[in-house]
CSV table of C-alpha atoms in Angstrom, one decimal:
chain,number,residue,atom,x,y,z
K,1,UNK,CA,35.3,-23.2,14.0
K,2,UNK,CA,35.9,-20.1,11.8
K,3,UNK,CA,34.7,-16.6,12.6
K,4,UNK,CA,31.8,-16.8,10.1
K,5,UNK,CA,30.5,-20.0,11.7
K,6,UNK,CA,30.8,-18.6,15.2
K,7,UNK,CA,28.9,-15.4,14.1
K,8,UNK,CA,26.1,-17.5,12.4
K,9,UNK,CA,25.8,-19.7,15.5
K,10,UNK,CA,25.6,-16.6,17.8
K,11,UNK,CA,23.0,-15.1,15.5
K,12,UNK,CA,20.8,-18.2,15.8
K,13,UNK,CA,21.1,-18.0,19.6
K,14,UNK,CA,20.1,-14.4,19.5
K,15,UNK,CA,17.1,-15.1,17.4
K,16,UNK,CA,15.9,-17.8,19.9
K,17,UNK,CA,16.4,-15.4,22.8
K,18,UNK,CA,14.5,-12.6,20.9
K,19,UNK,CA,11.6,-14.9,20.2
K,20,UNK,CA,11.5,-15.9,23.8
K,21,UNK,CA,11.4,-12.3,25.0
K,22,UNK,CA,8.6,-11.5,22.5
K,23,UNK,CA,6.5,-14.5,23.7
K,24,UNK,CA,7.0,-13.4,27.3
K,25,UNK,CA,6.1,-9.7,26.4
K,26,UNK,CA,9.4,-8.6,27.9
K,27,UNK,CA,9.9,-5.3,26.1
K,28,UNK,CA,13.1,-4.2,28.0
K,29,UNK,CA,14.9,-7.5,27.4
K,30,UNK,CA,13.8,-7.5,23.7
K,31,UNK,CA,15.0,-4.0,23.1
K,32,UNK,CA,18.3,-4.6,24.9
K,33,UNK,CA,19.0,-7.7,22.8
K,34,UNK,CA,17.5,-6.5,19.5
K,35,UNK,CA,19.1,-3.1,19.2
K,36,UNK,CA,22.6,-4.6,19.8
K,37,UNK,CA,22.2,-6.6,16.5
K,38,UNK,CA,23.7,-5.4,13.2
K,39,UNK,CA,21.0,-3.6,11.3
K,40,UNK,CA,21.0,-6.3,8.6
K,41,UNK,CA,20.4,-9.0,11.3
K,42,UNK,CA,17.6,-6.9,12.7
K,43,UNK,CA,16.0,-6.8,9.3
K,44,UNK,CA,16.4,-10.6,8.7
K,45,UNK,CA,14.8,-11.3,12.1
K,46,UNK,CA,11.9,-9.0,11.3
K,47,UNK,CA,11.2,-10.8,8.0
K,48,UNK,CA,11.6,-14.3,9.6
K,49,UNK,CA,9.1,-14.1,12.4
K,50,UNK,CA,5.4,-14.5,11.8
K,51,UNK,CA,2.8,-11.7,11.9
K,52,UNK,CA,1.9,-12.4,15.5
K,53,UNK,CA,5.4,-11.7,16.7
K,54,UNK,CA,5.8,-8.7,14.3
K,55,UNK,CA,2.6,-7.2,15.8
K,56,UNK,CA,4.3,-7.2,19.2
K,57,UNK,CA,7.5,-5.7,17.7
K,58,UNK,CA,5.4,-2.7,16.4
K,59,UNK,CA,4.6,-1.9,20.0
K,60,UNK,CA,8.2,-2.1,21.0
K,61,UNK,CA,9.9,-0.2,18.2
K,62,UNK,CA,9.5,3.4,17.2
K,63,UNK,CA,8.4,4.2,13.6
K,64,UNK,CA,12.0,5.6,13.0
K,65,UNK,CA,13.6,2.3,14.3
K,66,UNK,CA,11.3,0.3,12.0
K,67,UNK,CA,12.1,2.6,9.1
K,68,UNK,CA,15.8,1.8,9.5
K,69,UNK,CA,14.8,-1.9,9.2
K,70,UNK,CA,12.9,-1.3,6.0
K,71,UNK,CA,15.9,0.6,4.6
K,72,UNK,CA,18.3,-2.1,5.5
K,73,UNK,CA,16.3,-5.2,4.5
K,74,UNK,CA,16.0,-6.9,1.2
K,75,UNK,CA,12.3,-7.1,1.3
K,76,UNK,CA,10.8,-8.2,-2.0
K,77,UNK,CA,8.9,-5.3,-3.6
K,78,UNK,CA,5.6,-7.2,-3.6
K,79,UNK,CA,5.9,-7.8,0.2
K,80,UNK,CA,5.8,-4.1,1.2
K,81,UNK,CA,2.0,-4.0,1.0
K,82,UNK,CA,1.6,-7.1,3.2
K,83,UNK,CA,3.9,-5.7,6.0
K,84,UNK,CA,2.3,-2.3,5.9
K,85,UNK,CA,-1.2,-3.8,6.3
K,86,UNK,CA,-0.1,-5.4,9.5
K,87,UNK,CA,0.7,-2.0,11.1
K,88,UNK,CA,-1.6,0.8,12.3
K,89,UNK,CA,-2.0,3.3,9.5
K,90,UNK,CA,-0.6,6.3,11.5
K,91,UNK,CA,2.3,4.2,12.6
K,92,UNK,CA,3.1,3.1,9.1
K,93,UNK,CA,2.8,6.7,7.8
K,94,UNK,CA,5.2,7.9,10.5
K,95,UNK,CA,7.6,5.0,9.6
K,96,UNK,CA,7.6,5.9,5.9
K,97,UNK,CA,8.2,9.6,6.6
K,98,UNK,CA,11.2,8.8,8.9
K,99,UNK,CA,12.9,7.0,6.0
K,100,UNK,CA,15.3,8.7,3.5
K,101,UNK,CA,13.1,10.2,0.8
K,102,UNK,CA,14.3,7.9,-2.0
K,103,UNK,CA,13.7,4.8,0.1
K,104,UNK,CA,10.2,6.0,1.1
K,105,UNK,CA,9.4,6.5,-2.6
K,106,UNK,CA,10.5,3.0,-3.3
K,107,UNK,CA,8.0,1.7,-0.8
K,108,UNK,CA,5.1,3.9,-1.9
K,109,UNK,CA,5.7,2.9,-5.6
K,110,UNK,CA,4.7,-0.6,-4.7
K,111,UNK,CA,1.3,0.4,-3.2
K,112,UNK,CA,-2.1,1.2,-4.7
K,113,UNK,CA,-2.7,4.9,-5.5
K,114,UNK,CA,-5.4,5.1,-2.7
K,115,UNK,CA,-3.0,3.8,-0.1
K,116,UNK,CA,-0.3,6.2,-1.2
K,117,UNK,CA,-2.7,9.2,-0.9
K,118,UNK,CA,-3.8,7.9,2.5
K,119,UNK,CA,-0.2,7.8,3.9
K,120,UNK,CA,0.7,11.1,2.4
K,121,UNK,CA,-2.4,12.7,4.0
K,122,UNK,CA,-1.5,11.4,7.5
K,123,UNK,CA,2.3,12.1,7.5
K,124,UNK,CA,3.7,15.6,8.3
K,125,UNK,CA,3.5,18.1,5.5
K,126,UNK,CA,7.2,18.6,5.1
K,127,UNK,CA,7.9,14.9,4.5
K,128,UNK,CA,4.8,14.5,2.3
K,129,UNK,CA,6.0,17.4,0.1
K,130,UNK,CA,9.5,15.9,-0.3
K,131,UNK,CA,8.1,12.5,-1.2
K,132,UNK,CA,5.5,13.9,-3.6
K,133,UNK,CA,8.3,15.8,-5.4
K,134,UNK,CA,10.0,12.5,-6.2
K,135,UNK,CA,6.8,10.4,-6.8
K,136,UNK,CA,6.0,12.3,-10.0
K,137,UNK,CA,9.3,11.2,-11.7
K,138,UNK,CA,8.9,8.4,-14.2
K,139,UNK,CA,9.9,5.0,-12.7
K,140,UNK,CA,13.3,3.6,-13.5
K,141,UNK,CA,14.8,7.1,-14.1
K,142,UNK,CA,17.4,9.0,-12.2
K,143,UNK,CA,14.7,11.1,-10.6
K,144,UNK,CA,12.9,8.1,-9.2
K,145,UNK,CA,15.9,6.8,-7.3
K,146,UNK,CA,17.6,10.0,-6.3
K,147,UNK,CA,17.4,11.5,-2.8
K,148,UNK,CA,16.9,15.1,-1.9
K,149,UNK,CA,18.6,14.8,1.4
K,150,UNK,CA,22.1,16.0,0.6
K,151,UNK,CA,24.5,18.8,1.4
K,152,UNK,CA,25.4,21.7,-0.9
K,153,UNK,CA,27.8,24.6,-0.1
K,154,UNK,CA,28.1,28.0,-1.9
K,155,UNK,CA,31.1,28.3,-4.1
K,156,UNK,CA,32.1,31.7,-2.6
K,157,UNK,CA,32.2,30.3,1.0
K,158,UNK,CA,35.4,29.4,3.0
K,159,UNK,CA,36.3,26.0,4.3
K,160,UNK,CA,35.3,27.2,7.8
K,161,UNK,CA,31.8,28.2,6.8
K,162,UNK,CA,31.5,25.0,4.7
K,163,UNK,CA,32.3,22.9,7.7
K,164,UNK,CA,29.7,24.7,9.8
K,165,UNK,CA,27.1,24.0,7.1
K,166,UNK,CA,28.2,20.4,7.0
K,167,UNK,CA,27.9,19.9,10.8
K,168,UNK,CA,24.4,21.4,10.8
K,169,UNK,CA,23.1,19.5,7.8
K,170,UNK,CA,25.0,16.2,8.0
K,171,UNK,CA,22.6,14.5,10.4
K,172,UNK,CA,19.8,14.7,7.8
K,173,UNK,CA,21.9,13.9,4.8
K,174,UNK,CA,22.2,10.4,3.3
K,175,UNK,CA,25.9,10.8,2.6
K,176,UNK,CA,28.6,13.5,3.2
K,177,UNK,CA,31.6,11.9,1.5
K,178,UNK,CA,31.0,14.2,-1.5
K,179,UNK,CA,29.8,17.8,-0.9
K,180,UNK,CA,28.5,19.5,-4.0
K,181,UNK,CA,29.1,23.2,-4.7
K,182,UNK,CA,26.5,25.5,-6.2
K,183,UNK,CA,26.3,29.1,-7.2
K,184,UNK,CA,23.7,31.7,-6.1
K,185,UNK,CA,21.1,30.3,-8.5
K,186,UNK,CA,21.6,26.6,-7.4
K,187,UNK,CA,23.6,25.7,-10.5
K,188,UNK,CA,26.0,22.8,-9.9
K,189,UNK,CA,29.5,24.2,-10.3
K,190,UNK,CA,31.8,21.8,-8.5
K,191,UNK,CA,32.4,19.1,-6.0
K,192,UNK,CA,34.5,18.8,-2.9
K,193,UNK,CA,35.4,15.6,-1.0
K,194,UNK,CA,35.2,15.4,2.8
K,195,UNK,CA,38.9,14.7,2.7
K,196,UNK,CA,39.6,17.9,0.8
K,197,UNK,CA,37.7,19.9,3.4
K,198,UNK,CA,39.4,18.3,6.4
K,199,UNK,CA,43.0,18.9,5.1
K,200,UNK,CA,42.4,22.4,3.7
K,201,UNK,CA,43.1,25.6,5.7
K,202,UNK,CA,40.0,27.1,7.3
K,203,UNK,CA,40.3,30.4,5.3
K,204,UNK,CA,40.6,28.7,1.9
K,205,UNK,CA,37.9,29.5,-0.6
K,206,UNK,CA,35.9,26.5,-1.7
K,207,UNK,CA,36.1,27.7,-5.3
K,208,UNK,CA,39.9,27.2,-5.2
K,209,UNK,CA,39.8,23.5,-3.9
K,210,UNK,CA,36.7,22.2,-5.7
K,211,UNK,CA,36.8,20.1,-8.8
K,212,UNK,CA,34.9,21.8,-11.6
K,213,UNK,CA,34.6,18.7,-13.7
K,214,UNK,CA,31.6,17.1,-12.1
K,215,UNK,CA,30.1,13.9,-13.5
K,216,UNK,CA,26.4,14.3,-13.3
K,217,UNK,CA,23.2,12.9,-14.9
K,218,UNK,CA,20.0,14.5,-16.1
K,219,UNK,CA,16.9,13.7,-14.0
K,220,UNK,CA,15.3,11.8,-16.8
K,221,UNK,CA,18.3,9.5,-17.5
K,222,UNK,CA,17.6,5.8,-17.3
K,223,UNK,CA,18.7,4.2,-14.1
K,224,UNK,CA,20.7,1.5,-15.9
K,225,UNK,CA,22.8,4.2,-17.6
K,226,UNK,CA,23.3,5.9,-14.2
K,227,UNK,CA,24.5,2.6,-12.8
K,228,UNK,CA,27.0,2.2,-15.7
K,229,UNK,CA,28.3,5.7,-15.1
K,230,UNK,CA,28.8,5.3,-11.4
K,231,UNK,CA,30.6,2.0,-12.0
K,232,UNK,CA,32.8,3.5,-14.7
K,233,UNK,CA,33.8,6.5,-12.7
K,234,UNK,CA,33.9,4.6,-9.4
K,235,UNK,CA,31.6,7.1,-7.6
K,236,UNK,CA,30.0,6.9,-4.2
K,237,UNK,CA,27.4,9.5,-5.1
K,238,UNK,CA,26.2,11.1,-8.4
K,239,UNK,CA,24.5,14.5,-8.6
K,240,UNK,CA,21.2,14.8,-10.5
K,241,UNK,CA,20.4,18.0,-12.4
K,242,UNK,CA,17.7,19.4,-14.6
K,243,UNK,CA,18.4,20.5,-18.2
K,244,UNK,CA,19.7,23.8,-16.9
K,245,UNK,CA,22.1,22.2,-14.5
K,246,UNK,CA,20.2,23.1,-11.4
K,247,UNK,CA,21.0,20.7,-8.6
K,248,UNK,CA,18.0,18.4,-7.8
K,249,UNK,CA,19.3,15.5,-5.8
K,250,UNK,CA,21.9,12.8,-5.5
K,251,UNK,CA,22.0,9.0,-6.2
K,252,UNK,CA,24.1,7.0,-3.7
K,253,UNK,CA,26.0,3.8,-4.3
K,254,UNK,CA,23.6,1.7,-2.2
K,255,UNK,CA,20.7,2.7,-4.5
K,256,UNK,CA,22.9,1.7,-7.5
K,257,UNK,CA,23.5,-1.7,-6.0
K,258,UNK,CA,19.8,-2.2,-5.8
K,259,UNK,CA,19.4,-1.1,-9.4
K,260,UNK,CA,22.1,-3.5,-10.6
K,261,UNK,CA,20.4,-6.3,-8.7
K,262,UNK,CA,17.0,-5.3,-10.2
K,263,UNK,CA,18.3,-5.0,-13.7
K,264,UNK,CA,20.2,-8.4,-13.5
K,265,UNK,CA,17.1,-10.1,-12.2
K,266,UNK,CA,15.0,-8.5,-14.9
K,267,UNK,CA,17.4,-9.6,-17.7
K,268,UNK,CA,17.6,-13.1,-16.2
K,269,UNK,CA,13.8,-13.4,-16.2
K,270,UNK,CA,13.5,-12.3,-19.8
K,271,UNK,CA,16.3,-14.7,-20.9
K,272,UNK,CA,14.5,-17.5,-19.1
K,273,UNK,CA,11.2,-16.6,-20.8
K,274,UNK,CA,9.3,-15.4,-17.7
K,275,UNK,CA,7.9,-12.0,-16.8
K,276,UNK,CA,9.8,-11.7,-13.5
K,277,UNK,CA,12.0,-14.0,-11.4
K,278,UNK,CA,10.0,-16.5,-9.3
K,279,UNK,CA,10.8,-16.4,-5.6
K,280,UNK,CA,10.6,-19.4,-3.3
K,281,UNK,CA,7.8,-17.9,-1.2
K,282,UNK,CA,5.5,-17.4,-4.2
K,283,UNK,CA,2.4,-19.7,-4.6
K,284,UNK,CA,2.2,-22.1,-7.5
K,285,UNK,CA,-0.7,-20.0,-9.0
K,286,UNK,CA,1.3,-16.7,-9.0
K,287,UNK,CA,4.4,-18.5,-10.4
K,288,UNK,CA,2.3,-20.0,-13.1
K,289,UNK,CA,0.8,-16.6,-14.1
K,290,UNK,CA,4.3,-15.3,-14.7
K,291,UNK,CA,5.4,-18.2,-16.8
K,292,UNK,CA,2.3,-18.9,-18.9
K,293,UNK,CA,2.4,-16.0,-21.3
K,294,UNK,CA,5.8,-16.9,-22.7
K,295,UNK,CA,5.0,-20.6,-22.7
K,296,UNK,CA,1.8,-20.0,-24.7
K,297,UNK,CA,3.7,-17.9,-27.3
K,298,UNK,CA,6.4,-20.5,-27.6
K,299,UNK,CA,3.7,-23.2,-27.9
K,300,UNK,CA,2.3,-21.4,-31.0
K,301,UNK,CA,5.8,-21.2,-32.5
K,302,UNK,CA,6.2,-24.9,-31.7
K,303,UNK,CA,3.0,-25.6,-33.6
K,304,UNK,CA,4.6,-23.9,-36.6
K,305,UNK,CA,7.5,-26.4,-36.3
K,306,UNK,CA,5.0,-29.3,-36.2
K,307,UNK,CA,3.2,-27.9,-39.2
K,308,UNK,CA,6.5,-27.7,-41.2
K,309,UNK,CA,7.3,-31.3,-40.4
K,310,UNK,CA,3.8,-32.3,-41.6
K,311,UNK,CA,4.5,-30.6,-44.9
K,312,UNK,CA,7.5,-32.9,-45.4
K,313,UNK,CA,5.6,-36.1,-44.5
K,314,UNK,CA,6.1,-37.5,-48.0
K,315,UNK,CA,9.9,-37.1,-47.7
K,316,UNK,CA,10.0,-38.6,-44.2
K,317,UNK,CA,7.8,-41.6,-45.3
K,318,UNK,CA,10.3,-42.5,-48.1
K,319,UNK,CA,13.3,-42.5,-45.7
K,320,UNK,CA,11.9,-43.0,-42.1
K,321,UNK,CA,15.4,-42.7,-40.6
K,322,UNK,CA,15.3,-39.0,-41.4
K,323,UNK,CA,12.8,-38.4,-38.6
K,324,UNK,CA,15.3,-39.7,-35.9
K,325,UNK,CA,17.6,-36.8,-36.5
K,326,UNK,CA,15.1,-33.9,-36.3
K,327,UNK,CA,15.5,-33.4,-32.5
K,328,UNK,CA,19.3,-33.6,-32.8
K,329,UNK,CA,19.5,-30.9,-35.5
K,330,UNK,CA,17.0,-28.6,-33.9
K,331,UNK,CA,18.6,-29.0,-30.4
K,332,UNK,CA,22.1,-28.3,-31.7
K,333,UNK,CA,21.0,-25.2,-33.6
K,334,UNK,CA,19.0,-24.0,-30.6
K,335,UNK,CA,22.0,-24.4,-28.3
K,336,UNK,CA,24.3,-22.6,-30.7
K,337,UNK,CA,21.8,-19.7,-31.0
K,338,UNK,CA,21.5,-19.4,-27.3
K,339,UNK,CA,25.3,-19.2,-26.9
K,340,UNK,CA,25.5,-16.4,-29.4
K,341,UNK,CA,22.5,-14.7,-27.7
K,342,UNK,CA,24.2,-14.7,-24.3
K,343,UNK,CA,27.4,-13.1,-25.8
K,344,UNK,CA,25.4,-10.4,-27.6
K,345,UNK,CA,23.2,-9.5,-24.7
K,346,UNK,CA,26.1,-9.4,-22.3
K,347,UNK,CA,28.0,-7.2,-24.7
K,348,UNK,CA,25.1,-4.8,-24.9
K,349,UNK,CA,24.6,-4.7,-21.2
K,350,UNK,CA,28.3,-4.0,-20.4
K,351,UNK,CA,28.5,-1.6,-23.4
K,352,UNK,CA,31.4,-3.6,-24.8
K,353,UNK,CA,29.4,-3.6,-28.1
K,354,UNK,CA,29.5,-0.1,-29.4
K,355,UNK,CA,28.1,0.9,-32.9
K,356,UNK,CA,31.5,0.5,-34.5
K,357,UNK,CA,32.1,-3.0,-33.3
K,358,UNK,CA,28.6,-4.5,-33.9
K,359,UNK,CA,29.6,-5.5,-37.5
K,360,UNK,CA,32.8,-7.1,-36.0
K,361,UNK,CA,30.7,-9.1,-33.6
K,362,UNK,CA,28.4,-10.4,-36.3
K,363,UNK,CA,31.5,-11.3,-38.4
K,364,UNK,CA,33.1,-13.0,-35.5
K,365,UNK,CA,30.0,-15.0,-34.7
K,366,UNK,CA,29.5,-16.0,-38.3
K,367,UNK,CA,33.1,-17.3,-38.3
K,368,UNK,CA,32.4,-19.1,-35.0
K,369,UNK,CA,29.2,-20.6,-36.4
K,370,UNK,CA,31.0,-21.8,-39.5
K,371,UNK,CA,33.9,-23.5,-37.5
K,372,UNK,CA,31.7,-25.1,-34.9
K,373,UNK,CA,29.2,-26.2,-37.5
K,374,UNK,CA,31.9,-27.8,-39.6
K,375,UNK,CA,33.4,-29.6,-36.7
K,376,UNK,CA,30.0,-30.9,-35.5
K,377,UNK,CA,29.1,-31.9,-39.1
K,378,UNK,CA,32.2,-34.0,-39.5
K,379,UNK,CA,31.6,-35.5,-36.1
K,380,UNK,CA,28.0,-36.5,-36.7
K,381,UNK,CA,28.8,-37.9,-40.2
K,382,UNK,CA,31.3,-40.3,-38.5
K,383,UNK,CA,28.8,-41.2,-35.8
K,384,UNK,CA,26.0,-42.0,-38.2
K,385,UNK,CA,28.3,-44.0,-40.4
K,386,UNK,CA,29.5,-46.1,-37.4
K,387,UNK,CA,26.0,-46.4,-36.0
K,388,UNK,CA,23.8,-47.0,-39.1
K,389,UNK,CA,26.4,-47.5,-41.9
K,390,UNK,CA,24.6,-44.8,-43.8
K,391,UNK,CA,27.2,-42.4,-45.3
K,392,UNK,CA,24.8,-40.4,-47.6
K,393,UNK,CA,22.3,-39.8,-44.8
K,394,UNK,CA,25.2,-38.9,-42.5
K,395,UNK,CA,26.3,-36.3,-45.1
K,396,UNK,CA,22.8,-34.9,-45.3
K,397,UNK,CA,22.5,-34.6,-41.5
K,398,UNK,CA,26.0,-33.2,-41.3
K,399,UNK,CA,25.2,-30.6,-44.0
K,400,UNK,CA,22.0,-29.7,-42.2
K,401,UNK,CA,23.8,-29.2,-38.9
K,402,UNK,CA,26.5,-27.1,-40.5
K,403,UNK,CA,24.0,-24.7,-42.1
K,404,UNK,CA,21.7,-24.7,-39.1
K,405,UNK,CA,24.5,-23.8,-36.6
K,406,UNK,CA,25.8,-21.1,-39.0
K,407,UNK,CA,22.3,-19.5,-39.4
K,408,UNK,CA,21.4,-20.0,-35.7
K,409,UNK,CA,24.7,-18.3,-34.5
K,410,UNK,CA,24.1,-15.3,-36.8
K,411,UNK,CA,20.4,-15.0,-35.7
K,412,UNK,CA,21.3,-15.4,-32.0
K,413,UNK,CA,23.6,-12.4,-32.2
K,414,UNK,CA,21.8,-10.3,-34.9
K,415,UNK,CA,18.3,-10.3,-33.2
K,416,UNK,CA,19.4,-8.7,-29.9
K,417,UNK,CA,21.6,-6.2,-31.7
K,418,UNK,CA,18.7,-5.3,-33.9
K,419,UNK,CA,16.3,-5.0,-31.0
K,420,UNK,CA,18.8,-2.8,-29.2
K,421,UNK,CA,19.0,-0.6,-32.3
K,422,UNK,CA,15.2,-0.3,-32.2
K,423,UNK,CA,15.3,0.8,-28.5
K,424,UNK,CA,13.8,-2.5,-27.4
K,425,UNK,CA,15.3,-4.4,-24.4
K,426,UNK,CA,17.5,-7.1,-26.1
K,427,UNK,CA,16.8,-9.5,-23.2
K,428,UNK,CA,13.3,-9.9,-24.6
K,429,UNK,CA,15.0,-12.0,-27.3
K,430,UNK,CA,15.0,-14.7,-24.6
K,431,UNK,CA,16.7,-18.1,-24.7
K,432,UNK,CA,13.4,-20.0,-25.2
K,433,UNK,CA,12.4,-17.6,-28.0
K,434,UNK,CA,15.7,-17.9,-29.9
K,435,UNK,CA,15.7,-21.7,-29.4
K,436,UNK,CA,12.2,-22.1,-30.7
K,437,UNK,CA,12.9,-19.8,-33.7
K,438,UNK,CA,16.0,-21.8,-34.5
K,439,UNK,CA,14.0,-25.0,-34.3
K,440,UNK,CA,11.8,-23.7,-37.1
K,441,UNK,CA,14.8,-22.6,-39.2
K,442,UNK,CA,16.7,-25.9,-38.7
K,443,UNK,CA,13.7,-28.1,-39.6
K,444,UNK,CA,13.2,-26.1,-42.8
K,445,UNK,CA,16.9,-26.5,-43.7
K,446,UNK,CA,17.1,-30.2,-42.8
K,447,UNK,CA,13.9,-31.4,-44.5
K,448,UNK,CA,14.4,-29.0,-47.4
K,449,UNK,CA,17.8,-30.5,-48.1
K,450,UNK,CA,16.4,-34.0,-47.7
K,451,UNK,CA,13.6,-33.3,-50.2
K,452,UNK,CA,16.1,-31.8,-52.6
K,453,UNK,CA,18.4,-34.8,-52.5
K,454,UNK,CA,15.7,-37.5,-51.9
K,455,UNK,CA,16.8,-39.3,-55.0
K,456,UNK,CA,20.3,-40.0,-53.6
K,457,UNK,CA,19.1,-41.4,-50.3
């Protein structure tokens, strides 16, 4: 048995023991067992057990200990309200105030305004003031995900005094791997790593060892842009400043991991044509509410396709075999468009597609559509001739596939690029939307060509 299997088996045994201690109301045994677990395993156990056992846990754990669970867990945003409603209001307020400010704001952002006001009123004034300071920043910006619990040191101080400041403030700081340097007016002037402080002589001035080229972001910057910057520069923490370079807070790498996960889920949802990703614990009704808007929009577009086919009823009635190939052409065009869409959206998300290379991307996709369309056309002509011994119809279907794939590939890459240019999330140009749009285009091309050359069929 490998180490991972052994650890999982041990975790299952621990969970069984913990449930037994809760059912027996043995607080000492529960705490002895529970507090020895890794914080992540504590969070998983908390989420797994039912409300009845969690209610007992609230009596056995301090608000600060439960706050650590909330900070470690991967609780779905929509679940925060349910868990908080299980707790005594004062206990919940104390728990939120014990969390790092940015994490507390994340929790409160998922609650109703009346609930937020209630918790802020109950908690201590200092914590409430810090949380209020971040709550007014627009969601999905650097300000909304930054923390104000960080360490700064004056640029005219020595390493000795800096270490004293660090020892005093480190217990309340979210990270101390980077220490940011400010002047007398709190302007960000540099950064020093913990390693630099440790190896420097005690009498060395901070201004002589700090790095003056500090990568920072404005408080209003989009969180996705912040994530890209931290990834590009390989940072553990990013300082957040106002427009005058006053130090306001920092964004840590654990917050950025959450942002990347959130953004990836959001893009996946849009590409799938749903408002947000369904989770397995959602009810059928809530899942249906998320999917229905896009399905109804696509249904309207589908009716447009049906109407187009109806316009060409006379052409189809003359050569009934034409109808058999409509799904083939529409499906192939849709698939080609979706492939081009995926390449374009990924290029935009990773910033591989800059302004100067967008034309190159469109040119490359046009060439790709031409080559793939030509190969598919030759292939389908041969299949139809072998299957139905209809060379002319085979040529018609092949020509329609060639043009449809070419157009679908260009539209699949052009639409997200255009939306990005218009400052609209390109992921909105979802797979189902592109597929349905290409269905309409391919039907027009196919039946239009059939009508044009009906005399030769």
